[in-house]
Short mmCIF file of C-alpha atoms in Angstrom, two decimals:
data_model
loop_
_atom_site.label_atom_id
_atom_site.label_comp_id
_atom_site.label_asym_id
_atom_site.label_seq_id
_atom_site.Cartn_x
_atom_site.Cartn_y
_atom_site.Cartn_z
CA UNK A 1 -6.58 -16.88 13.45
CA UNK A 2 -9.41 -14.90 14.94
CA UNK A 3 -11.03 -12.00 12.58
CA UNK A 4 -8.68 -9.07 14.51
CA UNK A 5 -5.34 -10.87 13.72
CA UNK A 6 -6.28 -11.37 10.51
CA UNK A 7 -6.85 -7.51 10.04
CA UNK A 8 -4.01 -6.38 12.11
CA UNK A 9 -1.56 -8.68 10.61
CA UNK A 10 -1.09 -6.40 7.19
CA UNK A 11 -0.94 -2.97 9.19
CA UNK A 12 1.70 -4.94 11.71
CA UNK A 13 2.64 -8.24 11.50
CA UNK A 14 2.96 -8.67 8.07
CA UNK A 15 3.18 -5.11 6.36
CA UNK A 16 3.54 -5.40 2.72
CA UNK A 17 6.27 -2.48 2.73
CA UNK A 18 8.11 -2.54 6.15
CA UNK A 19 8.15 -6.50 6.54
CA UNK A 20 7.27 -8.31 3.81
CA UNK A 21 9.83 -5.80 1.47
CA UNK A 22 7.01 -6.05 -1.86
CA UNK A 23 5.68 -3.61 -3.78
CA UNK A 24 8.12 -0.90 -3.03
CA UNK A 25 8.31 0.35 -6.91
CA UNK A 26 5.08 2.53 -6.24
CA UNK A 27 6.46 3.20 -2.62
CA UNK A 28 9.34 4.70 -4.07
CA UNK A 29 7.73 6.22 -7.51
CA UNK A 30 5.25 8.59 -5.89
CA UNK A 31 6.24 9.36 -2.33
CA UNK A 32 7.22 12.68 -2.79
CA UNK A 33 4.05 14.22 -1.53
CA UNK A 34 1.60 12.98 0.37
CA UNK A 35 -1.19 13.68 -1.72
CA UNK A 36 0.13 11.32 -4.05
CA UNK A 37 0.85 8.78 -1.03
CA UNK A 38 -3.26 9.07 -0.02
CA UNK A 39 -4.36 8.69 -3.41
CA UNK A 40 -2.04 5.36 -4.54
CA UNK A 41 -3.32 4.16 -0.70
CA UNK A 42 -6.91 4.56 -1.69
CA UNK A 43 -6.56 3.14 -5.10
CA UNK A 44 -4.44 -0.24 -4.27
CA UNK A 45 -6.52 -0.85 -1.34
CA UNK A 46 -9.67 -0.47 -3.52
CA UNK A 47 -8.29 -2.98 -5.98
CA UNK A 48 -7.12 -4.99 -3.30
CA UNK A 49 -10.56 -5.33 -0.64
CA UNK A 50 -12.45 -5.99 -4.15
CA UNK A 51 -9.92 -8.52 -6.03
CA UNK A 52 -10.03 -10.85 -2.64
CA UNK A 53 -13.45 -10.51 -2.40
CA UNK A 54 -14.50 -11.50 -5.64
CA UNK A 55 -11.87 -14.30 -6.05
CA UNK A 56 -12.58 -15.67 -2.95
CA UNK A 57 -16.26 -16.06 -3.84
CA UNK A 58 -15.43 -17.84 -6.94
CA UNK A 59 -12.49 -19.64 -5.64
CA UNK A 60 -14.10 -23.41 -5.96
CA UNK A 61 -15.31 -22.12 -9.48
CA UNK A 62 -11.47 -21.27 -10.82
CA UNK A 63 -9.58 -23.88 -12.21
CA UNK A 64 -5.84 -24.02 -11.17
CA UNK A 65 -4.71 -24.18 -14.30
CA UNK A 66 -5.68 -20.90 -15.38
CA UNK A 67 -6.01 -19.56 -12.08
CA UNK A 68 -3.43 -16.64 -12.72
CA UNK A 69 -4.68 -15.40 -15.90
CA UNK A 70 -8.10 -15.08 -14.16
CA UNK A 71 -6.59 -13.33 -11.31
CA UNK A 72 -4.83 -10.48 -13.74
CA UNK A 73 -8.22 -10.31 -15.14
CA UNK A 74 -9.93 -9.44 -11.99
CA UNK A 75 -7.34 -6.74 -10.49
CA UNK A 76 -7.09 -5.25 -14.17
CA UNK A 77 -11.17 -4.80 -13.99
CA UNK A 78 -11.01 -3.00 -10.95
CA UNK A 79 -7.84 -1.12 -11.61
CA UNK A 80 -9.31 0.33 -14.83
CA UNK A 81 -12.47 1.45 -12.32
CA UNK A 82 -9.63 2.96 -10.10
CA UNK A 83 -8.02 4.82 -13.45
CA UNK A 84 -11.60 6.03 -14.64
CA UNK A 85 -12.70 7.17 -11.85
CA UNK A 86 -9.29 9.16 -11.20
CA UNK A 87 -9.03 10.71 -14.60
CA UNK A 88 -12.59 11.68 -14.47
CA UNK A 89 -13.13 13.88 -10.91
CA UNK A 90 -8.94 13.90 -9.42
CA UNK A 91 -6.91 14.69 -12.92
CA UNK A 92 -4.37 16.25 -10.91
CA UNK A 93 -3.88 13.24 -8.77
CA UNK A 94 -4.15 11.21 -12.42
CA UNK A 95 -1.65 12.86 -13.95
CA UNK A 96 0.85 12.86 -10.84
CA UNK A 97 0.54 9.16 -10.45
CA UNK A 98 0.98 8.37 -13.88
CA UNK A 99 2.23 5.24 -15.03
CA UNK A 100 1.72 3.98 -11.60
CA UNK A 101 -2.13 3.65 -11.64
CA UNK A 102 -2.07 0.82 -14.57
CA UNK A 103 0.91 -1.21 -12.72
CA UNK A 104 -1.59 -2.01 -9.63
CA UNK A 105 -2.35 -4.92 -11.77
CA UNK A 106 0.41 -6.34 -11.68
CA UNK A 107 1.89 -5.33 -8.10
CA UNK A 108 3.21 -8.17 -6.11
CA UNK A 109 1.03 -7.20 -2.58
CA UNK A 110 -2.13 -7.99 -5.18
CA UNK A 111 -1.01 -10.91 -6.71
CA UNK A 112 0.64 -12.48 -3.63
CA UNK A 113 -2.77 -11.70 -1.42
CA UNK A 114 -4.84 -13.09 -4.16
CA UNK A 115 -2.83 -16.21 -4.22
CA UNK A 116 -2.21 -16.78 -0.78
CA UNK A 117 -4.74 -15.94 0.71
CA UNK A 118 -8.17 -14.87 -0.96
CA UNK A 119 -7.95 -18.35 -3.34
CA UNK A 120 -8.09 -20.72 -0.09
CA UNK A 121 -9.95 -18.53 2.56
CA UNK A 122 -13.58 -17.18 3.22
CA UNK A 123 -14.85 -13.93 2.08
CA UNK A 124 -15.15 -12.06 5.11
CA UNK A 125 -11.74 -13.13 5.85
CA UNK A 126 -10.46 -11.70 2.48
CA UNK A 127 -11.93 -8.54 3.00
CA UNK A 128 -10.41 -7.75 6.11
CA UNK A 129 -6.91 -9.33 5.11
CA UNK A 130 -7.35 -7.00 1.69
CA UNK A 131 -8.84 -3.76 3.87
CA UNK A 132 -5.77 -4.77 6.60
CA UNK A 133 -2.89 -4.74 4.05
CA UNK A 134 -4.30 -1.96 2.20
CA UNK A 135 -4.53 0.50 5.39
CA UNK A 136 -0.47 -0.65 6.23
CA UNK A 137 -0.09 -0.16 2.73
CA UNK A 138 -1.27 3.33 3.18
CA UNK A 139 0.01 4.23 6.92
CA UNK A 140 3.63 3.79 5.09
CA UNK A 141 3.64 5.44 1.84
CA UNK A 142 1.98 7.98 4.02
CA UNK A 143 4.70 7.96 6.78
CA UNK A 144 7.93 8.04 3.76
CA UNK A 145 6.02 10.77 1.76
CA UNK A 146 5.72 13.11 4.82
CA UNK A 147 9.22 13.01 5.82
CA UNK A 148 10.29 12.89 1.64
CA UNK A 149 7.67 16.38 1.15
CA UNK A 150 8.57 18.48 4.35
CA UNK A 151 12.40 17.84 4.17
CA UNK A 152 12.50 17.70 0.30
CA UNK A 153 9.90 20.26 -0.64
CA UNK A 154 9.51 22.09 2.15
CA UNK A 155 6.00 21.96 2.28
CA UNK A 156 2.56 19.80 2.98
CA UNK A 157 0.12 19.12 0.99
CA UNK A 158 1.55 20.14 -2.04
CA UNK A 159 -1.19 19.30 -4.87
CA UNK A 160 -4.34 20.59 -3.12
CA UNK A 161 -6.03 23.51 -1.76
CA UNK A 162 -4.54 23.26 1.57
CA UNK A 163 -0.70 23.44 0.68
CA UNK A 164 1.44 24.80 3.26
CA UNK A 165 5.30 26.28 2.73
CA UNK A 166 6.96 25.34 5.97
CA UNK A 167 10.54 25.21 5.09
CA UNK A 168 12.72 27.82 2.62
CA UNK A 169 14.13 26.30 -0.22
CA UNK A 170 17.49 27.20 1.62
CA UNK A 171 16.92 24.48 4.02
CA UNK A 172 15.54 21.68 2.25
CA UNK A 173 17.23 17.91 1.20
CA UNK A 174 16.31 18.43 -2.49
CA UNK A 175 18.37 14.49 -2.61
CA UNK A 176 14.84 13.17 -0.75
CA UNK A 177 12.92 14.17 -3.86
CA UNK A 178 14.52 11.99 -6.05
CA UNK A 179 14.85 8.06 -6.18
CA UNK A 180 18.11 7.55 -3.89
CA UNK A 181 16.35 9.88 -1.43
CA UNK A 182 13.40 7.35 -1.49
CA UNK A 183 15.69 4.47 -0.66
CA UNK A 184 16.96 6.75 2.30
CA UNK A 185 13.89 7.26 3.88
CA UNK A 186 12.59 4.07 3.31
CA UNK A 187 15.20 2.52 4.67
CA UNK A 188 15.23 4.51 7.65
CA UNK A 189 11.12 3.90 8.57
CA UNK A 190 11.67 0.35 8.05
CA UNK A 191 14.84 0.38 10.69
CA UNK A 192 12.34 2.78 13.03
CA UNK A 193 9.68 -0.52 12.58
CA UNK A 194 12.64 -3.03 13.33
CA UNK A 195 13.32 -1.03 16.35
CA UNK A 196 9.74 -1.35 17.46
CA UNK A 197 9.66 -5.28 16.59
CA UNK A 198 12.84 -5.93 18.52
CA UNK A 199 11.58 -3.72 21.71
CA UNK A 200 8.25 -5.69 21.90
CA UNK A 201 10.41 -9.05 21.52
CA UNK A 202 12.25 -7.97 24.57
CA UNK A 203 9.98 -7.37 26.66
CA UNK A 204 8.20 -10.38 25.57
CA UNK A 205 11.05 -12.36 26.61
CA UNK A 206 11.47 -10.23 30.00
CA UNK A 207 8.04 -10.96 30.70
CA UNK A 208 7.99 -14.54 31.03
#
């Protein structure tokens, strides 16, 4: 697998949301705005990029008895930098994220990439599998939180400086704003990505 597939195959291939179907308690949790969406993105694909990278530099070092424990160890470090850093300069986004923040440690894309991948493969591969399911990470809690916000709120960018009424309460699906409304428009970005998967694969098989 050349260096582009390996950092394509989280956005695409193997999306940690959309394909894959883990970590989708966050997904769910804090989609309601997409300032929320943009800081969880940045934060799991901090902890993420770094928790590959350092456990695949010490991965002949780790024995595989306590391999796990170490792991936990390692995402907690860098999830408490993620936490500290929020509740020091973004206490808005801190406090909207809440209980979320501290449950990167233990959220299956993490663990799973840490196992799978960063304990039996190179560092520079790591990064860019970490930075690659990070960014589809993102791209999709971004895409469900702008449909769950404009329809549900009514607005963009709710949260910061720039927020923008667009729709009158009147008119809005309060139902997206709470946690069957998340299942809704999850499910219906992950049929929009099926769709996409199954055109490709017919004109795949067209091709030939």
């Amino acid at each position: 697998m050349t260096k582009t597939q390996t950092f394509i195959k989280g956005i695409l291939v193997e999306n940690p949301l959309l394909i894959l179907s883990i970590g989708l308690c966050s997904s769910l949790g804090i989609t309601t705005s997409i300032f929320n969406a943009l800081g969880m993105g940045a934060g799991m694909t901090f902890v993420l990029v770094m928790s590959e990278l350092v456990i695949s530099l010490f991965r002949r070092h780790i024995p595989a008895s306590i391999r796990l424990p170490v792991f936990i160890i390692i995402i907690a470090a860098f999830t408490t930098i993620v936490q500290l850093v929020l509740q020091a300069y973004v206490p808005a986004l801190y406090d909207a994220l809440g209980v979320f923040i501290p449950l990167i440690v233990v959220n299956c894309i993490i663990m799973g990439r840490v196992e799978a991948f960063a304990s039996k493969n190179r560092i520079g591969d790591s990064v860019l599998d970490g930075l690659g399911m990070g960014i589809g990470y993102t791209i999709v809690l971004i895409a469900i939180s702008l449909i769950r916000e404009l329809l549900g709120g009514g607005t963009l960018f709710a949260g910061t400086a720039f927020k923008m009424e667009i729709i009158p309460e009147a008119y809005r699906i309060g139902i997206l704003n709470s946690a069957p409304g998340g299942f809704i428009v999850f499910g219906i970005v992950a049929a929009l990505n099926q769709l996409r998967v199954n055109v490709a694969a017919n004109k795949k098989e067209e091709s030939k």
